Amino acid sequence: MREVMTKTMARNIFYGGSLFFILIFVGLTAHSHYYIVTKSTASMPLTDSVARGKRVWEINACINCHTLHGEGAYFAPEVGNVMTRWGVLDSPDDAFQALKGWIEAQPTGIPGRRQMPRFHLSDEDIRALSDFLIWADKTDRQGWPPNDAG
């Protein structure tokens, strides 16, 4: 075996390695596009109310305490499956009433428990937030959270 690399050998390694990684990049990009379009989003359309609910979620920094599909802080429960846990996933009106009751009952004042601050949201904001959480609950969460309690 030769102990010296020739210019031709170095050029072939460079071009071959570049081509190899470009093919991997193109393949992963195509796979990501296919996955996002066909599997990672809910089959239901993204309505104006869902978009408003996402804005309510962001403006009030809910993710600073809660997690959504495992992303966020772990101070408060996961909310990616909260509508399933409450049994209101298929009833937007019941989801709205349950979420409104929960938000308006905060803080509970129970000693030794973490307290959620009282957010003074309008009924429209609470309805939009419940629509957003229903939408999030129906997306493909790939088994997250690992248990029903979040």
PDB file of C-alpha atoms in Angstrom:
ATOM      1  CA  MET A   1       0.000   0.000   0.000  1.00  0.00           C
ATOM      2  CA  ARG A   2       1.186   3.450  -0.821  1.00  0.00           C
ATOM      3  CA  GLU A   3       2.074   5.743   2.053  1.00  0.00           C
ATOM      4  CA  VAL A   4       1.606   8.914   0.039  1.00  0.00           C
ATOM      5  CA  MET A   5      -1.759  10.146  -1.167  1.00  0.00           C
ATOM      6  CA  THR A   6      -1.670  11.471  -4.687  1.00  0.00           C
ATOM      7  CA  LYS A   7      -3.646  14.466  -5.912  1.00  0.00           C
ATOM      8  CA  THR A   8      -5.842  12.136  -7.940  1.00  0.00           C
ATOM      9  CA  MET A   9      -6.651  10.041  -4.872  1.00  0.00           C
ATOM     10  CA  ALA A  10      -7.462  13.154  -2.789  1.00  0.00           C
ATOM     11  CA  ARG A  11      -9.686  14.555  -5.561  1.00  0.00           C
ATOM     12  CA  ASN A  12     -11.552  11.243  -5.912  1.00  0.00           C
ATOM     13  CA  ILE A  13     -12.138  11.060  -2.148  1.00  0.00           C
ATOM     14  CA  PHE A  14     -13.359  14.663  -2.126  1.00  0.00           C
ATOM     15  CA  TYR A  15     -15.770  14.211  -5.059  1.00  0.00           C
ATOM     16  CA  GLY A  16     -16.949  10.789  -3.902  1.00  0.00           C
ATOM     17  CA  GLY A  17     -17.498  11.960  -0.321  1.00  0.00           C
ATOM     18  CA  SER A  18     -19.275  15.112  -1.471  1.00  0.00           C
ATOM     19  CA  LEU A  19     -21.575  13.144  -3.769  1.00  0.00           C
ATOM     20  CA  PHE A  20     -22.300  10.637  -0.994  1.00  0.00           C
ATOM     21  CA  PHE A  21     -23.329  13.312   1.509  1.00  0.00           C
ATOM     22  CA  ILE A  22     -25.319  15.287  -1.074  1.00  0.00           C
ATOM     23  CA  LEU A  23     -27.340  12.135  -1.819  1.00  0.00           C
ATOM     24  CA  ILE A  24     -27.938  11.597   1.907  1.00  0.00           C
ATOM     25  CA  PHE A  25     -29.024  15.242   2.294  1.00  0.00           C
ATOM     26  CA  VAL A  26     -31.459  15.022  -0.651  1.00  0.00           C
ATOM     27  CA  GLY A  27     -32.889  11.732   0.639  1.00  0.00           C
ATOM     28  CA  LEU A  28     -33.435  13.067   4.161  1.00  0.00           C
ATOM     29  CA  THR A  29     -35.011  16.255   2.785  1.00  0.00           C
ATOM     30  CA  ALA A  30     -37.435  14.228   0.642  1.00  0.00           C
ATOM     31  CA  HIS A  31     -38.273  11.976   3.591  1.00  0.00           C
ATOM     32  CA  SER A  32     -38.868  14.963   5.874  1.00  0.00           C
ATOM     33  CA  HIS A  33     -41.177  16.568   3.322  1.00  0.00           C
ATOM     34  CA  TYR A  34     -43.121  13.322   2.868  1.00  0.00           C
ATOM     35  CA  TYR A  35     -43.431  12.850   6.633  1.00  0.00           C
ATOM     36  CA  ILE A  36     -44.584  16.417   7.319  1.00  0.00           C
ATOM     37  CA  VAL A  37     -47.191  16.366   4.557  1.00  0.00           C
ATOM     38  CA  THR A  38     -48.622  12.891   5.174  1.00  0.00           C
ATOM     39  CA  LYS A  39     -48.113  11.971   8.824  1.00  0.00           C
ATOM     40  CA  SER A  40     -47.181  14.734  11.255  1.00  0.00           C
ATOM     41  CA  THR A  41     -50.179  17.050  10.898  1.00  0.00           C
ATOM     42  CA  ALA A  42     -53.791  16.414  11.752  1.00  0.00           C
ATOM     43  CA  SER A  43     -56.127  15.519   8.947  1.00  0.00           C
ATOM     44  CA  MET A  44     -58.473  18.262  10.078  1.00  0.00           C
ATOM     45  CA  PRO A  45     -57.897  21.700   8.579  1.00  0.00           C
ATOM     46  CA  LEU A  46     -56.206  24.493  10.477  1.00  0.00           C
ATOM     47  CA  THR A  47     -59.042  26.915  11.215  1.00  0.00           C
ATOM     48  CA  ASP A  48     -58.845  30.571  12.214  1.00  0.00           C
ATOM     49  CA  SER A  49     -59.887  29.595  15.737  1.00  0.00           C
ATOM     50  CA  VAL A  50     -57.025  27.093  16.029  1.00  0.00           C
ATOM     51  CA  ALA A  51     -54.567  29.740  14.812  1.00  0.00           C
ATOM     52  CA  ARG A  52     -55.980  32.218  17.349  1.00  0.00           C
ATOM     53  CA  GLY A  53     -55.679  29.605  20.077  1.00  0.00           C
ATOM     54  CA  LYS A  54     -52.032  29.121  19.204  1.00  0.00           C
ATOM     55  CA  ARG A  55     -51.499  32.870  19.524  1.00  0.00           C
ATOM     56  CA  VAL A  56     -53.238  32.824  22.929  1.00  0.00           C
ATOM     57  CA  TRP A  57     -50.917  29.952  23.907  1.00  0.00           C
ATOM     58  CA  GLU A  58     -47.872  31.959  22.806  1.00  0.00           C
ATOM     59  CA  ILE A  59     -48.899  35.368  24.176  1.00  0.00           C
ATOM     60  CA  ASN A  60     -49.600  33.938  27.623  1.00  0.00           C
ATOM     61  CA  ALA A  61     -46.393  31.883  27.537  1.00  0.00           C
ATOM     62  CA  CYS A  62     -48.186  28.675  28.521  1.00  0.00           C
ATOM     63  CA  ILE A  63     -45.144  26.704  27.393  1.00  0.00           C
ATOM     64  CA  ASN A  64     -43.117  28.277  30.197  1.00  0.00           C
ATOM     65  CA  CYS A  65     -44.915  25.899  32.595  1.00  0.00           C
ATOM     66  CA  HIS A  66     -46.636  23.244  30.441  1.00  0.00           C
ATOM     67  CA  THR A  67     -45.316  20.922  27.785  1.00  0.00           C
ATOM     68  CA  LEU A  68     -46.974  20.371  24.437  1.00  0.00           C
ATOM     69  CA  HIS A  69     -45.898  17.106  22.821  1.00  0.00           C
ATOM     70  CA  GLY A  70     -42.914  17.003  25.131  1.00  0.00           C
ATOM     71  CA  GLU A  71     -41.696  20.521  24.304  1.00  0.00           C
ATOM     72  CA  GLY A  72     -41.666  23.161  27.013  1.00  0.00           C
ATOM     73  CA  ALA A  73     -41.167  23.322  30.739  1.00  0.00           C
ATOM     74  CA  TYR A  74     -41.986  20.411  33.009  1.00  0.00           C
ATOM     75  CA  PHE A  75     -43.401  22.509  35.855  1.00  0.00           C
ATOM     76  CA  ALA A  76     -47.040  21.776  34.949  1.00  0.00           C
ATOM     77  CA  PRO A  77     -48.747  18.843  33.214  1.00  0.00           C
ATOM     78  CA  GLU A  78     -48.441  17.941  29.547  1.00  0.00           C
ATOM     79  CA  VAL A  79     -51.386  19.383  27.624  1.00  0.00           C
ATOM     80  CA  GLY A  80     -50.935  17.579  24.308  1.00  0.00           C
ATOM     81  CA  ASN A  81     -53.504  14.999  25.408  1.00  0.00           C
ATOM     82  CA  VAL A  82     -55.494  17.057  27.901  1.00  0.00           C
ATOM     83  CA  MET A  83     -58.727  16.889  25.883  1.00  0.00           C
ATOM     84  CA  THR A  84     -58.468  13.092  25.771  1.00  0.00           C
ATOM     85  CA  ARG A  85     -57.822  12.979  29.526  1.00  0.00           C
ATOM     86  CA  TRP A  86     -60.868  15.148  30.165  1.00  0.00           C
ATOM     87  CA  GLY A  87     -62.989  13.050  27.770  1.00  0.00           C
ATOM     88  CA  VAL A  88     -64.006  16.040  25.649  1.00  0.00           C
ATOM     89  CA  LEU A  89     -61.933  15.457  22.522  1.00  0.00           C
ATOM     90  CA  ASP A  90     -64.954  15.056  20.245  1.00  0.00           C
ATOM     91  CA  SER A  91     -67.088  17.783  21.793  1.00  0.00           C
ATOM     92  CA  PRO A  92     -65.754  21.331  21.288  1.00  0.00           C
ATOM     93  CA  ASP A  93     -68.472  22.845  23.488  1.00  0.00           C
ATOM     94  CA  ASP A  94     -67.671  20.517  26.375  1.00  0.00           C
ATOM     95  CA  ALA A  95     -63.957  21.193  25.854  1.00  0.00           C
ATOM     96  CA  PHE A  96     -64.601  24.912  26.061  1.00  0.00           C
ATOM     97  CA  GLN A  97     -66.648  24.545  29.260  1.00  0.00           C
ATOM     98  CA  ALA A  98     -64.053  22.271  30.874  1.00  0.00           C
ATOM     99  CA  LEU A  99     -61.153  24.576  29.987  1.00  0.00           C
ATOM    100  CA  LYS A 100     -63.065  27.680  31.072  1.00  0.00           C
ATOM    101  CA  GLY A 101     -63.926  26.084  34.397  1.00  0.00           C
ATOM    102  CA  TRP A 102     -60.320  25.026  34.916  1.00  0.00           C
ATOM    103  CA  ILE A 103     -58.852  28.440  34.086  1.00  0.00           C
ATOM    104  CA  GLU A 104     -61.376  30.322  36.197  1.00  0.00           C
ATOM    105  CA  ALA A 105     -60.778  28.037  39.188  1.00  0.00           C
ATOM    106  CA  GLN A 106     -57.081  28.972  39.315  1.00  0.00           C
ATOM    107  CA  PRO A 107     -55.274  29.389  41.584  1.00  0.00           C
ATOM    108  CA  THR A 108     -56.843  26.654  43.660  1.00  0.00           C
ATOM    109  CA  GLY A 109     -55.077  27.606  46.868  1.00  0.00           C
ATOM    110  CA  ILE A 110     -54.514  23.965  47.798  1.00  0.00           C
ATOM    111  CA  PRO A 111     -51.475  23.909  50.095  1.00  0.00           C
ATOM    112  CA  GLY A 112     -48.457  22.033  48.802  1.00  0.00           C
ATOM    113  CA  ARG A 113     -49.574  22.048  45.168  1.00  0.00           C
ATOM    114  CA  ARG A 114     -48.175  24.069  42.336  1.00  0.00           C
ATOM    115  CA  GLN A 115     -50.508  26.904  41.491  1.00  0.00           C
ATOM    116  CA  MET A 116     -51.439  28.111  38.048  1.00  0.00           C
ATOM    117  CA  PRO A 117     -51.866  31.891  37.909  1.00  0.00           C
ATOM    118  CA  ARG A 118     -55.271  33.318  37.095  1.00  0.00           C
ATOM    119  CA  PHE A 119     -55.404  34.371  33.465  1.00  0.00           C
ATOM    120  CA  HIS A 120     -58.204  36.776  32.626  1.00  0.00           C
ATOM    121  CA  LEU A 121     -59.001  35.435  29.177  1.00  0.00           C
ATOM    122  CA  SER A 122     -62.130  36.280  27.224  1.00  0.00           C
ATOM    123  CA  ASP A 123     -64.562  33.515  26.282  1.00  0.00           C
ATOM    124  CA  GLU A 124     -63.375  33.841  22.673  1.00  0.00           C
ATOM    125  CA  ASP A 125     -59.758  33.323  23.732  1.00  0.00           C
ATOM    126  CA  ILE A 126     -60.670  30.317  25.882  1.00  0.00           C
ATOM    127  CA  ARG A 127     -62.709  28.803  23.034  1.00  0.00           C
ATOM    128  CA  ALA A 128     -59.819  29.356  20.618  1.00  0.00           C
ATOM    129  CA  LEU A 129     -57.383  27.834  23.108  1.00  0.00           C
ATOM    130  CA  SER A 130     -59.624  24.792  23.545  1.00  0.00           C
ATOM    131  CA  ASP A 131     -59.844  24.439  19.733  1.00  0.00           C
ATOM    132  CA  PHE A 132     -56.042  24.624  19.558  1.00  0.00           C
ATOM    133  CA  LEU A 133     -55.656  21.968  22.254  1.00  0.00           C
ATOM    134  CA  ILE A 134     -58.188  19.718  20.483  1.00  0.00           C
ATOM    135  CA  TRP A 135     -56.228  20.157  17.252  1.00  0.00           C
ATOM    136  CA  ALA A 136     -52.957  19.419  19.029  1.00  0.00           C
ATOM    137  CA  ASP A 137     -54.505  16.341  20.652  1.00  0.00           C
ATOM    138  CA  LYS A 138     -55.527  14.963  17.251  1.00  0.00           C
ATOM    139  CA  THR A 139     -52.078  15.301  15.685  1.00  0.00           C
ATOM    140  CA  ASP A 140     -49.806  12.288  15.454  1.00  0.00           C
ATOM    141  CA  ARG A 141     -47.945  12.454  18.761  1.00  0.00           C
ATOM    142  CA  GLN A 142     -46.026   9.241  18.089  1.00  0.00           C
ATOM    143  CA  GLY A 143     -47.002   7.780  21.429  1.00  0.00           C
ATOM    144  CA  TRP A 144     -46.294  10.887  23.456  1.00  0.00           C
ATOM    145  CA  PRO A 145     -46.895  11.283  26.336  1.00  0.00           C
ATOM    146  CA  PRO A 146     -45.862   7.823  27.489  1.00  0.00           C
ATOM    147  CA  ASN A 147     -48.817   7.612  29.900  1.00  0.00           C
ATOM    148  CA  ASP A 148     -52.306   9.108  30.045  1.00  0.00           C
ATOM    149  CA  ALA A 149     -51.460  11.424  32.921  1.00  0.00           C
ATOM    150  CA  GLY A 150     -48.943  13.215  30.766  1.00  0.00           C
TER     151      GLY A 150
END
